[in-house]
mmCIF file of C-alpha atoms in Angstrom:
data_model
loop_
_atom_site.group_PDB
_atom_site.id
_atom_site.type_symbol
_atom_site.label_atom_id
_atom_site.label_comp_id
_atom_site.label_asym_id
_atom_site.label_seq_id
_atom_site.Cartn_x
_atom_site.Cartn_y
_atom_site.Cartn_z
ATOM 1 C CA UNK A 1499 12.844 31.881 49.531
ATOM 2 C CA UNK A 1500 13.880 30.897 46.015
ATOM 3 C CA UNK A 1501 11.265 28.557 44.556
ATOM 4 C CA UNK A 1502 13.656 27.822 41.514
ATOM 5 C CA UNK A 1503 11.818 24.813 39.427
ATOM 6 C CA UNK A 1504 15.257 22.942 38.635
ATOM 7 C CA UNK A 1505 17.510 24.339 41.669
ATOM 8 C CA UNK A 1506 17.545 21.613 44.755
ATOM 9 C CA UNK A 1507 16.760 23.122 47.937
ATOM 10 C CA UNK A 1508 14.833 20.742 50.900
ATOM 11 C CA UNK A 1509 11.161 22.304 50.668
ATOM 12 C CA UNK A 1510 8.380 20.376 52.935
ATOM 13 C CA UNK A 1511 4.899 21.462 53.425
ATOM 14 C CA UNK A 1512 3.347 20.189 55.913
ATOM 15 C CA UNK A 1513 -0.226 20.829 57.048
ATOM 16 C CA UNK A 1514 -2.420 19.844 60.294
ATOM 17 C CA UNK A 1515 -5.660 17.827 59.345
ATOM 18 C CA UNK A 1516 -8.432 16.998 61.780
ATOM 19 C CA UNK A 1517 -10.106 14.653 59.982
ATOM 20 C CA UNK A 1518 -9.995 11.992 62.676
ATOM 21 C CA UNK A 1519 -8.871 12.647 65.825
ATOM 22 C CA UNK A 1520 -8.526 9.018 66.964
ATOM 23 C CA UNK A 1521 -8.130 10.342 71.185
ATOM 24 C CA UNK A 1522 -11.982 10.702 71.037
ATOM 25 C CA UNK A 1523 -12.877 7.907 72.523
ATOM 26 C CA UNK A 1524 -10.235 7.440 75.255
ATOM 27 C CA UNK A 1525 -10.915 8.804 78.840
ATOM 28 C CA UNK A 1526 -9.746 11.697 79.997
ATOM 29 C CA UNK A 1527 -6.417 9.925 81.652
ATOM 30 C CA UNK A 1528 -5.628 8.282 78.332
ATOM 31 C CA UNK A 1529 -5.957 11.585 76.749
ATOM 32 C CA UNK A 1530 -3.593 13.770 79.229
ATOM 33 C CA UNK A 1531 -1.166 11.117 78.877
ATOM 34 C CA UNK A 1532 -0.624 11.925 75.211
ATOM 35 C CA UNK A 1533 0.067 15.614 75.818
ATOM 36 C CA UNK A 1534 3.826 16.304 74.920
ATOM 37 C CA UNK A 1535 6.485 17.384 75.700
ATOM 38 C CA UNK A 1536 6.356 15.718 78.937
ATOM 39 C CA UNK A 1537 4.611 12.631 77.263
ATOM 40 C CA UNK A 1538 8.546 11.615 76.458
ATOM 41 C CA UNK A 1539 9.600 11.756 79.687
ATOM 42 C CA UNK A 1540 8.312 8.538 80.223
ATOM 43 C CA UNK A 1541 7.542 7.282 83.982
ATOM 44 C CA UNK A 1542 5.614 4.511 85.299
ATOM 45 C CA UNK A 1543 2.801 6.211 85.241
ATOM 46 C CA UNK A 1544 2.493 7.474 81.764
ATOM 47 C CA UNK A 1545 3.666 4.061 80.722
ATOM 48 C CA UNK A 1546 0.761 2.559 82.832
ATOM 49 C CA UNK A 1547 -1.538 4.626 81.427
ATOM 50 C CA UNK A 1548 -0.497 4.410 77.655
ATOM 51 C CA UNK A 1549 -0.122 0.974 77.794
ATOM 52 C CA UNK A 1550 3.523 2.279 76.912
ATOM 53 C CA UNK A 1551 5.719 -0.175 78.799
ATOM 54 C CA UNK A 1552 9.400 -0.951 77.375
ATOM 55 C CA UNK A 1553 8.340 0.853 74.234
ATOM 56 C CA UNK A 1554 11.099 2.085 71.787
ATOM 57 C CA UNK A 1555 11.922 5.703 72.203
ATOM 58 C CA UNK A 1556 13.244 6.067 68.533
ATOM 59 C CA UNK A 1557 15.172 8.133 66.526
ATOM 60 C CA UNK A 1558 16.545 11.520 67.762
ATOM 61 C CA UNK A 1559 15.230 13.636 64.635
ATOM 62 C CA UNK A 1560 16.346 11.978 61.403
ATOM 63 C CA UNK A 1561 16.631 8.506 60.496
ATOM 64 C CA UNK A 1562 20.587 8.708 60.675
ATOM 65 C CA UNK A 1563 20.250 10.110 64.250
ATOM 66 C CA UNK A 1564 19.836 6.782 66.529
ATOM 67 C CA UNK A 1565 18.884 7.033 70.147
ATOM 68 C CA UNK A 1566 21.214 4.855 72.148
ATOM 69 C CA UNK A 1567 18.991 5.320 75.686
ATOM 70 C CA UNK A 1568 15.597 4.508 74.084
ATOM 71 C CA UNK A 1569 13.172 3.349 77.286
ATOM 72 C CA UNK A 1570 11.438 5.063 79.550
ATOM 73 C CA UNK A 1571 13.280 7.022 82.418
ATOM 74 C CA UNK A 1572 16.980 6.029 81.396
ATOM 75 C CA UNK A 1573 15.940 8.329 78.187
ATOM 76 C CA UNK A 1574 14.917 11.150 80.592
ATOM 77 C CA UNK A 1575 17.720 10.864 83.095
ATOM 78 C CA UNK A 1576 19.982 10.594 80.022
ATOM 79 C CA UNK A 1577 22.377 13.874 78.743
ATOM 80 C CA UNK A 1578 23.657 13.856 75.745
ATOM 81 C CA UNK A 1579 25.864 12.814 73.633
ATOM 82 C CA UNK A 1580 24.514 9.390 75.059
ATOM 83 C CA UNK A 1581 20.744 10.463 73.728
ATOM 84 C CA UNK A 1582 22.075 13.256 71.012
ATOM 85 C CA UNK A 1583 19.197 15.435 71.690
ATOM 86 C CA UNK A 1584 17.663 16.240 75.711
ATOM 87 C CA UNK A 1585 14.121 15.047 75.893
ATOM 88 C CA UNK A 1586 12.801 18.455 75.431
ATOM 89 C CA UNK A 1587 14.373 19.064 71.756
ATOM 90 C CA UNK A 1588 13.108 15.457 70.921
ATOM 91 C CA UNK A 1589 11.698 14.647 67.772
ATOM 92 C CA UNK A 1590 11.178 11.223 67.005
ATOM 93 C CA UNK A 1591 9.153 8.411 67.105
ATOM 94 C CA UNK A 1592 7.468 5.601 69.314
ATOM 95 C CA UNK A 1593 7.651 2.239 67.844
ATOM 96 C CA UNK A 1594 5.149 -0.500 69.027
ATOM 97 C CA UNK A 1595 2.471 1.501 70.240
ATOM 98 C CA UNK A 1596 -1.142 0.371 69.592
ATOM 99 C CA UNK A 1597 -3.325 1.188 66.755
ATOM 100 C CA UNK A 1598 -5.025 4.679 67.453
ATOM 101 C CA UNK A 1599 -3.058 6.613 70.116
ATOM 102 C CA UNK A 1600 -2.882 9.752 68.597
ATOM 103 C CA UNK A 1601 -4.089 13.269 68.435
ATOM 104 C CA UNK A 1602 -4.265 14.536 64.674
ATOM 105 C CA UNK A 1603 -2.985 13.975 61.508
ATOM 106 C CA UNK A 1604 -0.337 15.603 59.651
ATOM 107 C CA UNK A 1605 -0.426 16.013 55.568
ATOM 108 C CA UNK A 1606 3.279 15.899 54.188
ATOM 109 C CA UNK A 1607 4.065 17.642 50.987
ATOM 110 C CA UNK A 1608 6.830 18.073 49.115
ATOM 111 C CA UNK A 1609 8.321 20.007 46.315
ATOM 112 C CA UNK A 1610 9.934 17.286 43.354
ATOM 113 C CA UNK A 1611 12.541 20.126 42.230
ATOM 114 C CA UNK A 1612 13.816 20.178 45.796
ATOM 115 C CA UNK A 1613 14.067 16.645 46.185
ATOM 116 C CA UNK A 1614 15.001 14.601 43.565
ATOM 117 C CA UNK A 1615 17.550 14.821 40.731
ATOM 118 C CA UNK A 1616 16.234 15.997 37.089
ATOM 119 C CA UNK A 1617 16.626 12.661 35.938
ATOM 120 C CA UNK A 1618 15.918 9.671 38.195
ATOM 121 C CA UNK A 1619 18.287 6.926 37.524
ATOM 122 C CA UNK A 1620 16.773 3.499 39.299
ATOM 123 C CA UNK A 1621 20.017 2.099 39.985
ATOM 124 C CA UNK A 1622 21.793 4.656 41.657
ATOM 125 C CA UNK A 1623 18.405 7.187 43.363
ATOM 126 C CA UNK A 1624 16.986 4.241 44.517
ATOM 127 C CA UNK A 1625 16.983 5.203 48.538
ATOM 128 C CA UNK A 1626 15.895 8.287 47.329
ATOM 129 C CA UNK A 1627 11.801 7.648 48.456
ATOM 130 C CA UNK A 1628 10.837 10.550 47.124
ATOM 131 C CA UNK A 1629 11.292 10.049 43.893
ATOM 132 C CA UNK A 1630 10.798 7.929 40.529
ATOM 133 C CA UNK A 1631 10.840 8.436 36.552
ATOM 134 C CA UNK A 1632 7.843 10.525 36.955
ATOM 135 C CA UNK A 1633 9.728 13.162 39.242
ATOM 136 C CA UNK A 1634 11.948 14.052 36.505
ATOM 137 C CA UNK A 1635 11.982 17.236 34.294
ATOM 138 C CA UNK A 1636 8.924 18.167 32.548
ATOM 139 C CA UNK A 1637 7.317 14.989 33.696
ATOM 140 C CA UNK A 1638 3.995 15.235 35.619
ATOM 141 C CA UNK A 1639 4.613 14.346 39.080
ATOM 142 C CA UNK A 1640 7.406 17.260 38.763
ATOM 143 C CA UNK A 1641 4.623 20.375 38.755
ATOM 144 C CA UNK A 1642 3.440 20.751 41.987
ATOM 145 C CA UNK A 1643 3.763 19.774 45.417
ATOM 146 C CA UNK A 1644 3.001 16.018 45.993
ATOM 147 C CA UNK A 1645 2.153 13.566 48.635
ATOM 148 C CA UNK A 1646 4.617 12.488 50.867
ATOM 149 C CA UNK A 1647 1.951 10.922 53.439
ATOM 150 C CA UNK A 1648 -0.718 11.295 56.140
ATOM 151 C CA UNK A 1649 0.730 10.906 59.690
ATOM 152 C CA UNK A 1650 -0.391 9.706 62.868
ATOM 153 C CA UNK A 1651 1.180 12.527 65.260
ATOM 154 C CA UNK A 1652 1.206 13.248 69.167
ATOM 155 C CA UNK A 1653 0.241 16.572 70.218
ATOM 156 C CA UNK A 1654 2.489 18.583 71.769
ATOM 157 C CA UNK A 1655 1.035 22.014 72.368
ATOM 158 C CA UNK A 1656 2.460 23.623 69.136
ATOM 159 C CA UNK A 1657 5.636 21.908 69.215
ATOM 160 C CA UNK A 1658 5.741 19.093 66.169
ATOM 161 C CA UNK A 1659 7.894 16.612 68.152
ATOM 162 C CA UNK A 1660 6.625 12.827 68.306
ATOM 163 C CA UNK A 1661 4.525 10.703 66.766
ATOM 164 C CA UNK A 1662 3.600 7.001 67.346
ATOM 165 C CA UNK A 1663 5.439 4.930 64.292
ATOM 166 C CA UNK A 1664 4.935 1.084 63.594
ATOM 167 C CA UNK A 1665 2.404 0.249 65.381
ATOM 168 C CA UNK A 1666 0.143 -3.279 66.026
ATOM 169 C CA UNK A 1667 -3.065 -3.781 65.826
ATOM 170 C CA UNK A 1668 -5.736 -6.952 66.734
ATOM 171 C CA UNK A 1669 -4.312 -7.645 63.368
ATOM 172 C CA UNK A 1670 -0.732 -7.174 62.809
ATOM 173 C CA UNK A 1671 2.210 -6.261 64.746
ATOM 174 C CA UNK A 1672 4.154 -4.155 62.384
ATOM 175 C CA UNK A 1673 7.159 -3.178 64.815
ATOM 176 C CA UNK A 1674 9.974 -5.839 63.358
ATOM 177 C CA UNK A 1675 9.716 -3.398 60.259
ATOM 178 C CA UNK A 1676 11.364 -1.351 62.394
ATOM 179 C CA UNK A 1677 15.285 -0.999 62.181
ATOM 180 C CA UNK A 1678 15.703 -2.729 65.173
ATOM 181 C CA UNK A 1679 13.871 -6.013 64.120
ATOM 182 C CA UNK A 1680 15.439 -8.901 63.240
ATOM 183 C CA UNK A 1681 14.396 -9.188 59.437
ATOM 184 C CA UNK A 1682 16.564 -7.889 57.671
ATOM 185 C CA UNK A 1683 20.044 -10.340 56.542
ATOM 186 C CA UNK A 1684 21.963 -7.378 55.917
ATOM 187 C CA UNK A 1685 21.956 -6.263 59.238
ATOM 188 C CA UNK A 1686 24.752 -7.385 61.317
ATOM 189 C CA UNK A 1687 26.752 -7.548 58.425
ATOM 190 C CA UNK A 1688 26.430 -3.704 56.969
ATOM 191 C CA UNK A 1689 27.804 -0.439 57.751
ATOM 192 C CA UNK A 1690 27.810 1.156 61.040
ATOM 193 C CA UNK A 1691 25.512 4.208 59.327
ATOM 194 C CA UNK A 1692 22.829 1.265 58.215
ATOM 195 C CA UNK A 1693 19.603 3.112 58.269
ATOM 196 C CA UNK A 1694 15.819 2.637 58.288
ATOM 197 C CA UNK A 1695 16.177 3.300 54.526
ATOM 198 C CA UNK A 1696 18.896 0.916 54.377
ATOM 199 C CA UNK A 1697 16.789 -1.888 56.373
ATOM 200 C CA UNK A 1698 13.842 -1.396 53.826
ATOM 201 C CA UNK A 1699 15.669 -1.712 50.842
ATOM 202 C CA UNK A 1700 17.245 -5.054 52.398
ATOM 203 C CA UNK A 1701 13.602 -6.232 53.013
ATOM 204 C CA UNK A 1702 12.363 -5.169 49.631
ATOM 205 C CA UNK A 1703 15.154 -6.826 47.688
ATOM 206 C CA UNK A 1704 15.966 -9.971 49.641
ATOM 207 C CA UNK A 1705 11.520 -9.768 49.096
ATOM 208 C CA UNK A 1706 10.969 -10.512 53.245
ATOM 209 C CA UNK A 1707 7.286 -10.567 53.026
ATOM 210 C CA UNK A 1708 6.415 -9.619 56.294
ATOM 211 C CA UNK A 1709 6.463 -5.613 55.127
ATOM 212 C CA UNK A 1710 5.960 -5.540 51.341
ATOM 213 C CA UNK A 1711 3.058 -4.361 50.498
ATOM 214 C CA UNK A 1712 1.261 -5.991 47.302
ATOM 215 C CA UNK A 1713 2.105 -2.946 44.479
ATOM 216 C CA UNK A 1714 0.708 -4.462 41.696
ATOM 217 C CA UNK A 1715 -2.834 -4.520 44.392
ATOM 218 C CA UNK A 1716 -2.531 -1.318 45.920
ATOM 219 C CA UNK A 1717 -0.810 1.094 43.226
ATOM 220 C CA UNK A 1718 -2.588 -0.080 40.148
ATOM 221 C CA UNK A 1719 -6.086 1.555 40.533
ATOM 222 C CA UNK A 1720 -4.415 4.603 41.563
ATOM 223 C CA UNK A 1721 -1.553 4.760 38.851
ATOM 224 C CA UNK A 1722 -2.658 7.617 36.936
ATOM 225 C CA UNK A 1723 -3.423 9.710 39.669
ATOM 226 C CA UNK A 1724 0.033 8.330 41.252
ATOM 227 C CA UNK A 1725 2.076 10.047 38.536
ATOM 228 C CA UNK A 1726 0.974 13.898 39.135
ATOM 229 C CA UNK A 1727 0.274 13.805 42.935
ATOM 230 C CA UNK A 1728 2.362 10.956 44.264
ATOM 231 C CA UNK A 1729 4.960 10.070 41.785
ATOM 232 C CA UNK A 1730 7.580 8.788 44.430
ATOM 233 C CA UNK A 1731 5.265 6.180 44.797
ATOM 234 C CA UNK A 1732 6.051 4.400 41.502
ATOM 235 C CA UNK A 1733 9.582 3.543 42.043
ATOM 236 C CA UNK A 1734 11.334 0.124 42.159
ATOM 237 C CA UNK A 1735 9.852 -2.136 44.386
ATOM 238 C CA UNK A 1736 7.280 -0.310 46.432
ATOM 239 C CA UNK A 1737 9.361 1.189 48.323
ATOM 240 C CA UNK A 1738 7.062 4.608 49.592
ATOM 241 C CA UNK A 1739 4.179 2.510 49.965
ATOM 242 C CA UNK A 1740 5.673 0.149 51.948
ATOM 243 C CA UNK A 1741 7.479 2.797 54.188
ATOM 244 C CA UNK A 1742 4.287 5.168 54.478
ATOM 245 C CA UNK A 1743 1.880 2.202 55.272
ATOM 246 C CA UNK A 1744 4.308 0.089 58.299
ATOM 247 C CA UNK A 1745 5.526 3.381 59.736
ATOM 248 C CA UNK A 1746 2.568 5.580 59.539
ATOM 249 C CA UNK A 1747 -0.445 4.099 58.505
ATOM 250 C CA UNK A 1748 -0.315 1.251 60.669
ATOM 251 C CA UNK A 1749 -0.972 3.412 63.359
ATOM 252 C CA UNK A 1750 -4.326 4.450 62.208
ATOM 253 C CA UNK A 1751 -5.489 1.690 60.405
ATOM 254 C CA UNK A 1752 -8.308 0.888 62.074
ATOM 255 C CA UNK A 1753 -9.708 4.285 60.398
ATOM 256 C CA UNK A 1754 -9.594 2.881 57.148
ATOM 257 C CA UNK A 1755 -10.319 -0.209 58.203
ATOM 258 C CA UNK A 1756 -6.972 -1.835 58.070
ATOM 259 C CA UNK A 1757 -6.764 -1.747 54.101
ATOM 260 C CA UNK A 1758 -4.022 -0.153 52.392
ATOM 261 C CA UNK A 1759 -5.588 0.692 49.308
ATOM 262 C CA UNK A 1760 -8.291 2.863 51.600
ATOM 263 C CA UNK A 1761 -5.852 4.604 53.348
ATOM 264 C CA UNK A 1762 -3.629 5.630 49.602
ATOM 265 C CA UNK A 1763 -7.133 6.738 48.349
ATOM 266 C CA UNK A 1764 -7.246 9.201 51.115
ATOM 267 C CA UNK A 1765 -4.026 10.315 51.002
ATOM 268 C CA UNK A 1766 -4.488 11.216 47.043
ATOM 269 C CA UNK A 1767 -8.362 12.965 47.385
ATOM 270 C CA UNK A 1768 -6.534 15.197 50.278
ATOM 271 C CA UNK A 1769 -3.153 15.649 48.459
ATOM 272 C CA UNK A 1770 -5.289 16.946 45.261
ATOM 273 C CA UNK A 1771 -7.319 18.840 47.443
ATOM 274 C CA UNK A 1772 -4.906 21.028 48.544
ATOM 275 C CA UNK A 1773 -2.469 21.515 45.307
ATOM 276 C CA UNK A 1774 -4.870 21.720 42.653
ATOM 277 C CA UNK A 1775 -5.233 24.563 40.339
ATOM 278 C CA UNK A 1776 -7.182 27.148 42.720
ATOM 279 C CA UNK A 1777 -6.164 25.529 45.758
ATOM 280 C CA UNK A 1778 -3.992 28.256 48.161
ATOM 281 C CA UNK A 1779 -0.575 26.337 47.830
ATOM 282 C CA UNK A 1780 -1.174 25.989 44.136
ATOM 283 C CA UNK A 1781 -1.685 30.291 43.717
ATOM 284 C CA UNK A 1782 1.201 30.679 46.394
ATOM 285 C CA UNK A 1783 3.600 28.360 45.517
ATOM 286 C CA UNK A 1784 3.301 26.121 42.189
ATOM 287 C CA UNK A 1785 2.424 28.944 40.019
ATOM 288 C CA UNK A 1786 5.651 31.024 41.382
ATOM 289 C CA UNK A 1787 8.234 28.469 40.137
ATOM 290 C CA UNK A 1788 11.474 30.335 39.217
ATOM 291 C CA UNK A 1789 10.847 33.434 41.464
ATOM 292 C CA UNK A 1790 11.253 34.348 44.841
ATOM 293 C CA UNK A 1791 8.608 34.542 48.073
ATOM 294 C CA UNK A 1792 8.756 35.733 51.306
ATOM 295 C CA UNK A 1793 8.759 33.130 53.659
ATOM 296 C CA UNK A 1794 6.660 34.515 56.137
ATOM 297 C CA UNK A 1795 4.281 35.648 53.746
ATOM 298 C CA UNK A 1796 3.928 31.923 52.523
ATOM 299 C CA UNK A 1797 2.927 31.157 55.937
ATOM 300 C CA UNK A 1798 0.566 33.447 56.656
ATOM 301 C CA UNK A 1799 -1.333 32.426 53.635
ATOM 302 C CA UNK A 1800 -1.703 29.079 54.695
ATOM 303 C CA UNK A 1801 -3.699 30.342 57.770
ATOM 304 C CA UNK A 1802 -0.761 29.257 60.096
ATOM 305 C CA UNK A 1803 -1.460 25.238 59.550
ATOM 306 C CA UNK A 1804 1.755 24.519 57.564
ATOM 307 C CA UNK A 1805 5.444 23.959 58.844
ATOM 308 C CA UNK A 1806 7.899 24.640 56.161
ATOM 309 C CA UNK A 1807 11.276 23.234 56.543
#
């Protein structure tokens, strides 16, 4: 694998965390009913016991790769093309699900070089999450792996598949920030390849308040520790922060005790935990810019809690 500092090749780290497993407290039926692959073969009776009735099967893999049989036994009985992917090579998300059904957490990482251009132009990168001014060459956030966020996921006996995404709570309902709510004015008026990303940066832009999240609040404290292990962060109008927190961190909330500035504080103390100088992904990875590593090597080194894609 070529870790070339300046060449752009997709490089994702991402690493298992038990640092809450939220299914503690449910009973044992809850629990089962959370066990994948079958989980997304959805019946009555896992929807019963979920609480998982009419919920949005989402996307088939990436956000350009839209479901069209998204409930419950129609997305089972389904073939594709009509679902693009059979239930068993799902990987997607389940919008609307209550605060705290999940297993574990994943830590996303991600390699600037890989991911962003060498110079970030605002007008032009802007869907571009991952980066900002502070990605680009021989700028800070562009020297190591960075955060990308902490996610809520499903297990699924060793296959990374689903994950709950959007999610309400006693205090918020955060599933219209969903593509398939109804905030956005673009919407019925855009392309037919109008994506999440797309939906976002309508929200953000036309300033729909119902999923910005207050930068100036929540990024300020943080901003210096933003630019070397979360640079993407600090782009034009919130855009990571609001997509990490209504997609992923809404679903555990309740852990940091549904404030946003608690959960990005956790995200950057792990994130630095893990690339900092010393750290096993800063010896194996970071500090062999420009030259080449065996993938499976890489792997092994990281104890076998990583997927690299």
């Amino acid at each position: 694998m070529e870790l070339g500092k300046y060449l752009y090749f997709i490089f994702a780290v991402i690493f298992f965390v038990y640092i809450a497993c939220s299914v503690g407290y449910l009973n044992d039926s809850k629990v089962n009913c959370l066990q994948g692959p079958d989980f997304w073969c959805l019946n009555e009776t896992t929807e019963l016991l979920c609480n998982f009735h009419n919920k949005t099967i989402d996307l088939c893999g990436y956000t350009n790769k839209r479901c069209q049989i998204k409930t419950g036994d129609d997305f089972c009985k389904s073939t594709p093309p009509a679902q693009q992917q059979p239930p068993f090579e799902f990987n997607g998300g389940l919008t609307g699900v209550d605060d705290d059904y999940f297993s574990y957490y994943i830590l996303s990482l991600y390699w600037p070089p890989s991911s962003c251009p060498q110079r970030y132009n605002e007008t032009t990168d802007l869907l571009r999450y991952f980066c900002s001014p502070y990605t680009d060459l021989d700028q800070p956030g562009s020297e190591r792996l960075v955060l990308h966020g902490l996610w809520p996921t499903f297990s699924t006996g060793g296959n990374y598949q689903g994950w709950p995404q959007f999610c309400s709570s006693q205090f918020r309902d955060w599933s219209s920030c969903h593509i398939d709510g109804d905030l956005c004015p673009w919407k019925n008026t855009s392309r037919s390849d109008f994506s999440q990303g797309n939906y976002e940066y309508c929200l953000a832009s036309e300033n729909v308040g119902d999923c910005l999240i207050n930068g100036r609040e929540i990024l300020e404290p943080e901003r210096e520790r933003l630019k070397v292990l979360a640079p993407g962060y600090l782009n034009k109008f919130n855009l990571f922060i609001n997509h990490e927190w209504t997609k992923h961190g809404s679903c555990c909330s309740s852990t940091f005790r549904h404030n946003i500035s608690n959960y990005l504080t956790h995200m950057l103390d792990l994130a630095d935990m893990v690339t900092r100088p010393g750290s096993l992904t800063y010896q194996h990875i970071q500090r062999y810019a420009g030259e080449k590593i065996g993938l499976g090597y890489l792997i092994s080194v990281l104890n076998q809690t990583s997927i690299i894609n």
